[in-house]
Amino acid sequence: MTPFPVATRRNFLLASAAIGATMIAGRPALAAEPSRGGSATLLLSAEPPVLTTIAHTAYNSVYVSPKVTEGLLTYDFDLNPQPLLAKEWSVSDDGLRYTFKLRDGVRWHDGKPFTSADVAFSIKTIKDVHPRGRNTFLNLIEVETPDALTAVLTLSKPAPYLITALAASETPIVPRHIYEGTKVTDNPTNLAPIGTGPFRFKEWVRGSHIVYERNPDYWDKPGPYLDQLIVRFIPDAAARSIAIETGEIDLAPSTPVPLSDLERFKSLPGIAFETRGYQYANGISRIEFNLERPFFKDRRVRQAFAHVIDRKVIRNTINYGYGEAIPGPINPNLTKWYVADLKTYPIDLAAAEKLLDEAGYPRGPDGIRARINLDYVPSGESYSRGSEYIRQALAKVGVDATVRSQDFATYTKRIYTDRDFDFAFEGMSNLFDPTVGVQRLYWSRNFKPGVPFSNGAAYSNPKVDALLEAAAIEIDPGKRGAQWREIQAILVEDLPAIDIVSQPELTIYNKRIADHTRGGEGIAGSLAYAYVATA
């Protein structure tokens, strides 16, 4: 048995040939040739900690990295793979060898040629240092380079998700000659990237913006079309709304304005919404507990919190009705794995009080059972407003939660490196497959201080580990679905996290910019084909 039906494997090659008939050097054919020149400004609500995703998965880094550093493949809106640095590919019948034929004539921004050695180095490095890489490439034995334009991935076991994991944001290909022999996570190139992509890094003004310039030597002529791409960081929600409304911003992904403003924005001339381009992400919001803290080691405490925090209030009030309340860790968009009938905890303050008493946390003379800190991810007002609701809800059962705010870099260091937190209200991406997007959050082997956006809870359950590892190599869809159902059933009992709402994602854009969303990666793609459509 193999992870891909013969017809599917054949379709990879047939699709490559068919695409070639309608593409110019890999670029989908357009009805009319876009105009060249001009500038576009992209908005982020928080400053990225790094500008490449070779060892990081912060959502804001995901938006900038692919502008410079490309992947082997890109994906359409149905997540079918499309050529990028790899012009064609095939998978062996046993699903253990992936062969990629690379584009000839591609050069790094410093003029050095791109080769299969770069692919081998990058994928091996991602397996070692990337927060999701140890999951994605768990079964990777070797990356062979029989010639400069061929890379062959050899696996010990099948990986049914792997062909969808090779986008620029997820598996970036970086220059070996720049990174080899260095500590990849600390390499200064992470802050001033060198890639093969359509834009070259020019400058990063901390606290303000990044400037990228057109790469005149880009392999996919005649792109890119924009002369300049500016990325601005505007942490304040009201300021973001003003910047979009006044035309200072052209592209604003990931629902950048308060949800309460969306109806008003729909009526603004020159402004439009795009809901596509998030198929690769599938984000959710969740509350994650630090299980290294004595207070949260007792499952009864976590279950008490579940009886107090009403995800429907967060959905209906905090999120203004956007998104969907979810019972478990998987976004409803991932229909193959989503389970709607998982165990839930009805809002019941008396039950919560009883559980906290049984766990050894009675109310003191002042009515307080425990004083703890709540940190929220600084990426939109929903998390700050949601944290205030959580604080108020817990106060009803004698838990005094202090809400702490900080910039993104400080938040990331606090949670994943310093481990200086009690519980957090955060967003996480399921991505395109739960083995990649969800396993990292619960697999005990993925708890590694200093590695961001992985198992922040320090959760460890041998049965869950075994199921996660089995599902990662299961080629029978029915069996794999049953494994993920069982995983979710255990997680809602253990409650290392409380899953809240599927994230409502959309892009607000100025109509002067065309062709910005062309596949499942959306604005997190390269923007190689975006152009100024109107003056």
Tab-separated table of N, CA and C in Angstrom, residues 106-240:
chain	number	residue	atom	x	y	z
A	106	VAL	N	18.155	29.465	-11.734
A	106	VAL	CA	17.715	30.257	-10.581
A	106	VAL	C	18.943	30.661	-9.771
A	107	ARG	N	18.957	31.935	-9.337
A	107	ARG	CA	20.097	32.422	-8.548
A	107	ARG	C	19.631	33.054	-7.254
A	108	TRP	N	20.469	32.916	-6.248
A	108	TRP	CA	20.230	33.611	-4.998
A	108	TRP	C	20.442	35.102	-5.202
A	109	HIS	N	19.926	35.894	-4.313
A	109	HIS	CA	20.019	37.344	-4.474
A	109	HIS	C	21.455	37.866	-4.432
A	110	ASP	N	22.387	37.060	-3.921
A	110	ASP	CA	23.802	37.464	-3.949
A	110	ASP	C	24.523	36.956	-5.190
A	111	GLY	N	23.760	36.361	-6.131
A	111	GLY	CA	24.335	35.931	-7.403
A	111	GLY	C	24.762	34.484	-7.463
A	112	LYS	N	24.825	33.783	-6.359
A	112	LYS	CA	25.220	32.379	-6.353
A	112	LYS	C	24.107	31.520	-6.949
A	113	PRO	N	24.457	30.421	-7.625
A	113	PRO	CA	23.418	29.570	-8.222
A	113	PRO	C	22.674	28.748	-7.173
A	114	PHE	N	21.384	28.583	-7.403
A	114	PHE	CA	20.548	27.707	-6.579
A	114	PHE	C	20.700	26.284	-7.088
A	115	THR	N	20.947	25.318	-6.159
A	115	THR	CA	21.130	23.922	-6.539
A	115	THR	C	20.424	22.997	-5.555
A	116	SER	N	20.477	21.731	-5.871
A	116	SER	CA	19.879	20.720	-4.994
A	116	SER	C	20.553	20.676	-3.628
A	117	ALA	N	21.800	21.119	-3.550
A	117	ALA	CA	22.491	21.156	-2.252
A	117	ALA	C	21.779	22.097	-1.294
A	118	ASP	N	21.215	23.179	-1.814
A	118	ASP	CA	20.450	24.101	-0.978
A	118	ASP	C	19.181	23.437	-0.450
A	119	VAL	N	18.544	22.640	-1.311
A	119	VAL	CA	17.329	21.927	-0.906
A	119	VAL	C	17.657	20.927	0.199
A	120	ALA	N	18.698	20.153	0.005
A	120	ALA	CA	19.079	19.151	1.007
A	120	ALA	C	19.400	19.809	2.342
A	121	PHE	N	20.195	20.874	2.303
A	121	PHE	CA	20.565	21.561	3.543
A	121	PHE	C	19.332	22.121	4.235
A	122	SER	N	18.452	22.753	3.475
A	122	SER	CA	17.285	23.405	4.067
A	122	SER	C	16.360	22.402	4.734
A	123	ILE	N	16.057	21.313	4.053
A	123	ILE	CA	15.111	20.345	4.601
A	123	ILE	C	15.696	19.647	5.823
A	124	LYS	N	16.966	19.316	5.794
A	124	LYS	CA	17.595	18.710	6.973
A	124	LYS	C	17.600	19.687	8.145
A	125	THR	N	17.831	20.957	7.849
A	125	THR	CA	17.841	21.973	8.896
A	125	THR	C	16.451	22.158	9.488
A	126	ILE	N	15.439	22.211	8.627
A	126	ILE	CA	14.063	22.366	9.096
A	126	ILE	C	13.668	21.195	9.994
A	127	LYS	N	14.085	20.003	9.650
A	127	LYS	CA	13.799	18.844	10.502
A	127	LYS	C	14.369	19.038	11.894
A	128	ASP	N	15.479	19.731	11.998
A	128	ASP	CA	16.172	19.889	13.271
A	128	ASP	C	15.678	21.076	14.088
A	129	VAL	N	15.421	22.231	13.437
A	129	VAL	CA	15.208	23.461	14.207
A	129	VAL	C	13.832	24.093	14.036
A	130	HIS	N	13.081	23.687	13.053
A	130	HIS	CA	11.776	24.310	12.804
A	130	HIS	C	10.748	23.774	13.797
A	131	PRO	N	9.863	24.635	14.331
A	131	PRO	CA	8.888	24.161	15.315
A	131	PRO	C	8.026	22.997	14.840
A	132	ARG	N	7.703	22.968	13.545
A	132	ARG	CA	6.898	21.866	13.024
A	132	ARG	C	7.738	20.868	12.239
A	133	GLY	N	8.991	21.203	12.010
A	133	GLY	CA	9.821	20.376	11.138
A	133	GLY	C	10.047	18.975	11.646
A	134	ARG	N	10.184	18.813	12.964
A	134	ARG	CA	10.420	17.472	13.494
A	134	ARG	C	9.195	16.587	13.292
A	135	ASN	N	8.014	17.182	13.200
A	135	ASN	CA	6.813	16.428	12.848
A	135	ASN	C	6.791	16.116	11.355
A	136	THR	N	6.927	17.169	10.558
A	136	THR	CA	6.771	17.041	9.116
A	136	THR	C	7.767	16.055	8.526
A	137	PHE	N	9.016	16.142	8.983
A	137	PHE	CA	10.072	15.314	8.396
A	137	PHE	C	10.548	14.229	9.355
A	138	LEU	N	9.650	13.794	10.226
A	138	LEU	CA	9.993	12.762	11.204
A	138	LEU	C	10.564	11.524	10.535
A	139	ASN	N	9.996	11.133	9.397
A	139	ASN	CA	10.390	9.882	8.748
A	139	ASN	C	11.462	10.080	7.682
A	140	LEU	N	11.993	11.281	7.572
A	140	LEU	CA	13.023	11.545	6.566
A	140	LEU	C	14.331	10.868	6.957
A	141	ILE	N	14.870	10.068	6.055
A	141	ILE	CA	16.167	9.425	6.267
A	141	ILE	C	17.282	10.251	5.639
A	142	GLU	N	17.059	10.676	4.410
A	142	GLU	CA	18.116	11.360	3.674
A	142	GLU	C	17.521	12.201	2.559
A	143	VAL	N	18.259	13.240	2.179
A	143	VAL	CA	17.949	13.993	0.970
A	143	VAL	C	19.136	13.804	0.039
A	144	GLU	N	18.929	13.043	-1.008
A	144	GLU	CA	20.002	12.759	-1.965
A	144	GLU	C	20.020	13.826	-3.048
A	145	THR	N	21.200	14.086	-3.564
A	145	THR	CA	21.373	15.082	-4.625
A	145	THR	C	22.184	14.449	-5.763
A	146	PRO	N	21.548	13.606	-6.577
A	146	PRO	CA	22.287	12.927	-7.647
A	146	PRO	C	22.882	13.878	-8.673
A	147	ASP	N	22.286	15.059	-8.817
A	147	ASP	CA	22.877	16.102	-9.655
A	147	ASP	C	22.398	17.446	-9.124
A	148	ALA	N	22.883	18.517	-9.719
A	148	ALA	CA	22.626	19.856	-9.182
A	148	ALA	C	21.172	20.268	-9.264
A	149	LEU	N	20.387	19.581	-10.116
A	149	LEU	CA	18.999	19.969	-10.300
A	149	LEU	C	18.010	18.856	-9.931
A	150	THR	N	18.452	17.924	-9.106
A	150	THR	CA	17.584	16.846	-8.648
A	150	THR	C	17.769	16.643	-7.144
A	151	ALA	N	16.661	16.599	-6.434
A	151	ALA	CA	16.680	16.306	-5.002
A	151	ALA	C	15.715	15.163	-4.745
A	152	VAL	N	16.164	14.162	-3.994
A	152	VAL	CA	15.357	12.977	-3.717
A	152	VAL	C	15.234	12.815	-2.204
A	153	LEU	N	14.001	12.887	-1.719
A	153	LEU	CA	13.736	12.688	-0.298
A	153	LEU	C	13.412	11.220	-0.066
A	154	THR	N	14.177	10.581	0.806
A	154	THR	CA	13.960	9.179	1.141
A	154	THR	C	13.416	9.081	2.552
A	155	LEU	N	12.296	8.353	2.702
A	155	LEU	CA	11.626	8.230	3.981
A	155	LEU	C	11.719	6.796	4.503
A	156	SER	N	11.647	6.648	5.824
A	156	SER	CA	11.599	5.317	6.433
A	156	SER	C	10.186	4.775	6.459
A	157	LYS	N	9.201	5.683	6.516
A	157	LYS	CA	7.788	5.326	6.532
A	157	LYS	C	7.033	6.350	5.696
A	158	PRO	N	5.846	6.001	5.217
A	158	PRO	CA	5.077	6.972	4.422
A	158	PRO	C	4.715	8.210	5.248
A	159	ALA	N	4.531	9.306	4.553
A	159	ALA	CA	4.099	10.572	5.167
A	159	ALA	C	3.007	11.151	4.274
A	160	PRO	N	1.746	10.789	4.486
A	160	PRO	CA	0.681	11.136	3.554
A	160	PRO	C	0.434	12.630	3.398
A	161	TYR	N	0.955	13.432	4.290
A	161	TYR	CA	0.752	14.885	4.277
A	161	TYR	C	1.894	15.630	3.592
A	162	LEU	N	2.992	14.940	3.284
A	162	LEU	CA	4.243	15.631	2.953
A	162	LEU	C	4.148	16.480	1.689
A	163	ILE	N	3.454	16.005	0.669
A	163	ILE	CA	3.415	16.741	-0.590
A	163	ILE	C	2.719	18.083	-0.438
A	164	THR	N	1.962	18.255	0.635
A	164	THR	CA	1.273	19.526	0.869
A	164	THR	C	2.049	20.428	1.820
A	165	ALA	N	3.206	19.985	2.274
A	165	ALA	CA	3.953	20.706	3.311
A	165	ALA	C	5.134	21.502	2.769
A	166	LEU	N	5.175	21.749	1.475
A	166	LEU	CA	6.397	22.286	0.870
A	166	LEU	C	6.250	23.714	0.358
A	167	ALA	N	5.313	24.466	0.941
A	167	ALA	CA	5.142	25.875	0.582
A	167	ALA	C	6.291	26.707	1.147
A	168	ALA	N	6.432	27.916	0.610
A	168	ALA	CA	7.532	28.797	1.016
A	168	ALA	C	7.477	29.150	2.492
A	169	SER	N	6.280	29.391	3.017
A	169	SER	CA	6.173	29.781	4.416
A	169	SER	C	6.442	28.621	5.360
A	170	GLU	N	6.168	27.406	4.912
A	170	GLU	CA	6.274	26.228	5.766
A	170	GLU	C	7.629	25.547	5.656
A	171	THR	N	8.137	25.414	4.444
A	171	THR	CA	9.407	24.734	4.204
A	171	THR	C	10.255	25.599	3.279
A	172	PRO	N	10.783	26.707	3.777
A	172	PRO	CA	11.554	27.617	2.926
A	172	PRO	C	12.913	27.019	2.554
A	173	ILE	N	13.313	27.266	1.335
A	173	ILE	CA	14.629	26.831	0.879
A	173	ILE	C	15.578	28.016	1.008
A	174	VAL	N	16.608	27.844	1.845
A	174	VAL	CA	17.550	28.928	2.139
A	174	VAL	C	18.920	28.611	1.535
A	175	PRO	N	19.792	29.624	1.390
A	175	PRO	CA	21.103	29.406	0.769
A	175	PRO	C	22.071	28.673	1.702
A	176	ARG	N	22.493	27.508	1.285
A	176	ARG	CA	23.415	26.730	2.108
A	176	ARG	C	24.703	27.494	2.379
A	177	HIS	N	25.199	28.202	1.370
A	177	HIS	CA	26.490	28.878	1.533
A	177	HIS	C	26.445	30.007	2.553
A	178	ILE	N	25.239	30.452	2.912
A	178	ILE	CA	25.088	31.501	3.925
A	178	ILE	C	24.902	30.903	5.320
A	179	TYR	N	24.202	29.788	5.395
A	179	TYR	CA	23.830	29.221	6.696
A	179	TYR	C	24.742	28.112	7.194
A	180	GLU	N	25.360	27.381	6.301
A	180	GLU	CA	26.137	26.214	6.716
A	180	GLU	C	27.275	26.619	7.647
A	181	GLY	N	27.425	25.845	8.724
A	181	GLY	CA	28.484	26.127	9.684
A	181	GLY	C	28.122	27.152	10.728
A	182	THR	N	26.877	27.629	10.705
A	182	THR	CA	26.427	28.611	11.694
A	182	THR	C	25.310	28.004	12.535
A	183	LYS	N	24.979	28.673	13.639
A	183	LYS	CA	23.789	28.315	14.386
A	183	LYS	C	22.617	28.952	13.657
A	184	VAL	N	21.832	28.142	12.996
A	184	VAL	CA	20.819	28.648	12.072
A	184	VAL	C	19.859	29.609	12.758
A	185	THR	N	19.458	29.296	13.977
A	185	THR	CA	18.485	30.144	14.659
A	185	THR	C	19.028	31.533	14.966
A	186	ASP	N	20.356	31.678	15.026
A	186	ASP	CA	20.964	32.971	15.356
A	186	ASP	C	21.639	33.634	14.165
A	187	ASN	N	21.545	33.025	12.996
A	187	ASN	CA	22.221	33.585	11.823
A	187	ASN	C	21.630	34.960	11.491
A	188	PRO	N	22.464	35.995	11.321
A	188	PRO	CA	21.933	37.335	11.032
A	188	PRO	C	21.142	37.433	9.739
A	189	THR	N	21.276	36.456	8.866
A	189	THR	CA	20.496	36.454	7.635
A	189	THR	C	19.005	36.316	7.917
A	190	ASN	N	18.652	35.783	9.070
A	190	ASN	CA	17.240	35.709	9.448
A	190	ASN	C	16.626	37.096	9.579
A	191	LEU	N	17.469	38.101	9.792
A	191	LEU	CA	17.006	39.480	9.954
A	191	LEU	C	17.225	40.312	8.696
A	192	ALA	N	17.988	39.792	7.756
A	192	ALA	CA	18.257	40.468	6.480
A	192	ALA	C	18.364	39.388	5.408
A	193	PRO	N	17.230	38.808	5.007
A	193	PRO	CA	17.228	37.562	4.250
A	193	PRO	C	17.789	37.676	2.834
A	194	ILE	N	18.323	36.550	2.394
A	194	ILE	CA	18.783	36.366	1.015
A	194	ILE	C	18.045	35.145	0.479
A	195	GLY	N	17.339	35.325	-0.634
A	195	GLY	CA	16.562	34.225	-1.175
A	195	GLY	C	16.618	34.171	-2.682
A	196	THR	N	15.657	33.447	-3.266
A	196	THR	CA	15.523	33.361	-4.724
A	196	THR	C	14.256	34.067	-5.185
A	197	GLY	N	13.528	34.673	-4.264
A	197	GLY	CA	12.188	35.161	-4.532
A	197	GLY	C	12.105	36.448	-5.321
A	198	PRO	N	10.872	36.915	-5.553
A	198	PRO	CA	10.638	38.073	-6.419
A	198	PRO	C	11.066	39.402	-5.818
A	199	PHE	N	11.283	39.451	-4.504
A	199	PHE	CA	11.677	40.704	-3.861
A	199	PHE	C	12.973	40.518	-3.090
A	200	ARG	N	13.775	41.568	-3.120
A	200	ARG	CA	15.020	41.584	-2.356
A	200	ARG	C	14.858	42.454	-1.122
A	201	PHE	N	15.388	41.973	-0.030
A	201	PHE	CA	15.340	42.751	1.209
A	201	PHE	C	16.207	44.005	1.066
A	202	LYS	N	15.658	45.156	1.486
A	202	LYS	CA	16.414	46.404	1.473
A	202	LYS	C	16.698	46.903	2.879
A	203	GLU	N	15.640	47.086	3.697
A	203	GLU	CA	15.879	47.580	5.051
A	203	GLU	C	14.738	47.201	5.981
A	204	TRP	N	15.069	47.157	7.254
A	204	TRP	CA	14.100	46.916	8.315
A	204	TRP	C	14.281	48.010	9.348
A	205	VAL	N	13.315	48.907	9.420
A	205	VAL	CA	13.328	49.963	10.423
A	205	VAL	C	12.496	49.461	11.594
A	206	ARG	N	13.175	49.081	12.665
A	206	ARG	CA	12.502	48.448	13.788
A	206	ARG	C	11.405	49.357	14.334
A	207	GLY	N	10.275	48.720	14.605
A	207	GLY	CA	9.136	49.442	15.133
A	207	GLY	C	8.330	50.188	14.094
A	208	SER	N	8.750	50.127	12.820
A	208	SER	CA	8.066	50.915	11.796
A	208	SER	C	7.719	50.088	10.555
A	209	HIS	N	8.730	49.638	9.793
A	209	HIS	CA	8.430	49.022	8.507
A	209	HIS	C	9.619	48.227	7.972
A	210	ILE	N	9.323	47.436	6.945
A	210	ILE	CA	10.333	46.737	6.138
A	210	ILE	C	10.163	47.204	4.704
A	211	VAL	N	11.260	47.337	3.989
A	211	VAL	CA	11.209	47.684	2.568
A	211	VAL	C	11.834	46.550	1.760
A	212	TYR	N	11.090	46.093	0.749
A	212	TYR	CA	11.590	45.124	-0.223
A	212	TYR	C	11.581	45.773	-1.597
A	213	GLU	N	12.587	45.447	-2.408
A	213	GLU	CA	12.671	45.969	-3.773
A	213	GLU	C	12.543	44.839	-4.778
A	214	ARG	N	12.085	45.197	-5.949
A	214	ARG	CA	11.920	44.227	-7.038
A	214	ARG	C	13.244	43.537	-7.335
A	215	ASN	N	13.185	42.215	-7.491
A	215	ASN	CA	14.357	41.441	-7.901
A	215	ASN	C	14.404	41.424	-9.423
A	216	PRO	N	15.305	42.201	-10.048
A	216	PRO	CA	15.322	42.272	-11.516
A	216	PRO	C	15.788	40.981	-12.171
A	217	ASP	N	16.387	40.090	-11.392
A	217	ASP	CA	16.898	38.831	-11.931
A	217	ASP	C	16.014	37.643	-11.576
A	218	TYR	N	14.760	37.937	-11.212
A	218	TYR	CA	13.871	36.850	-10.812
A	218	TYR	C	13.695	35.862	-11.965
A	219	TRP	N	13.671	34.585	-11.627
A	219	TRP	CA	13.626	33.536	-12.651
A	219	TRP	C	12.327	33.524	-13.445
A	220	ASP	N	11.239	34.039	-12.862
A	220	ASP	CA	9.937	33.977	-13.526
A	220	ASP	C	9.633	35.304	-14.214
A	221	LYS	N	10.275	35.543	-15.356
A	221	LYS	CA	10.028	36.762	-16.116
A	221	LYS	C	8.617	36.729	-16.699
A	222	PRO	N	7.933	37.856	-16.811
A	222	PRO	CA	8.407	39.212	-16.538
A	222	PRO	C	8.169	39.680	-15.106
A	223	GLY	N	7.744	38.771	-14.218
A	223	GLY	CA	7.528	39.178	-12.836
A	223	GLY	C	8.829	39.429	-12.107
A	224	PRO	N	8.754	40.035	-10.957
A	224	PRO	CA	7.556	40.606	-10.355
A	224	PRO	C	7.209	41.949	-10.985
A	225	TYR	N	6.015	42.420	-10.724
A	225	TYR	CA	5.539	43.642	-11.367
A	225	TYR	C	5.713	44.880	-10.495
A	226	LEU	N	5.600	44.714	-9.196
A	226	LEU	CA	5.785	45.853	-8.300
A	226	LEU	C	7.266	46.192	-8.175
A	227	ASP	N	7.572	47.477	-8.175
A	227	ASP	CA	8.949	47.909	-7.956
A	227	ASP	C	9.332	47.827	-6.486
A	228	GLN	N	8.347	47.962	-5.620
A	228	GLN	CA	8.644	48.025	-4.199
A	228	GLN	C	7.469	47.479	-3.393
A	229	LEU	N	7.799	46.787	-2.339
A	229	LEU	CA	6.806	46.314	-1.373
A	229	LEU	C	7.225	46.812	-0.001
A	230	ILE	N	6.327	47.523	0.652
A	230	ILE	CA	6.578	48.033	1.998
A	230	ILE	C	5.671	47.285	2.961
A	231	VAL	N	6.232	46.841	4.055
A	231	VAL	CA	5.460	46.153	5.093
A	231	VAL	C	5.475	47.046	6.331
A	232	ARG	N	4.298	47.484	6.740
A	232	ARG	CA	4.185	48.354	7.916
A	232	ARG	C	3.608	47.593	9.100
A	233	PHE	N	4.090	47.944	10.314
A	233	PHE	CA	3.583	47.342	11.545
A	233	PHE	C	2.760	48.396	12.277
A	234	ILE	N	1.501	48.088	12.504
A	234	ILE	CA	0.623	49.021	13.224
A	234	ILE	C	-0.094	48.226	14.308
A	235	PRO	N	0.426	48.244	15.532
A	235	PRO	CA	-0.168	47.437	16.600
A	235	PRO	C	-1.553	47.908	17.036
A	236	ASP	N	-1.833	49.202	16.921
A	236	ASP	CA	-3.093	49.744	17.405
A	236	ASP	C	-4.210	49.513	16.399
A	237	ALA	N	-5.308	48.905	16.859
A	237	ALA	CA	-6.400	48.544	15.958
A	237	ALA	C	-7.036	49.769	15.319
A	238	ALA	N	-7.239	50.832	16.091
A	238	ALA	CA	-7.862	52.042	15.535
A	238	ALA	C	-6.967	52.663	14.473
A	239	ALA	N	-5.661	52.660	14.723
A	239	ALA	CA	-4.721	53.215	13.741
A	239	ALA	C	-4.703	52.372	12.473
A	240	ARG	N	-4.849	51.056	12.599
A	240	ARG	CA	-4.911	50.205	11.409
A	240	ARG	C	-6.131	50.549	10.571
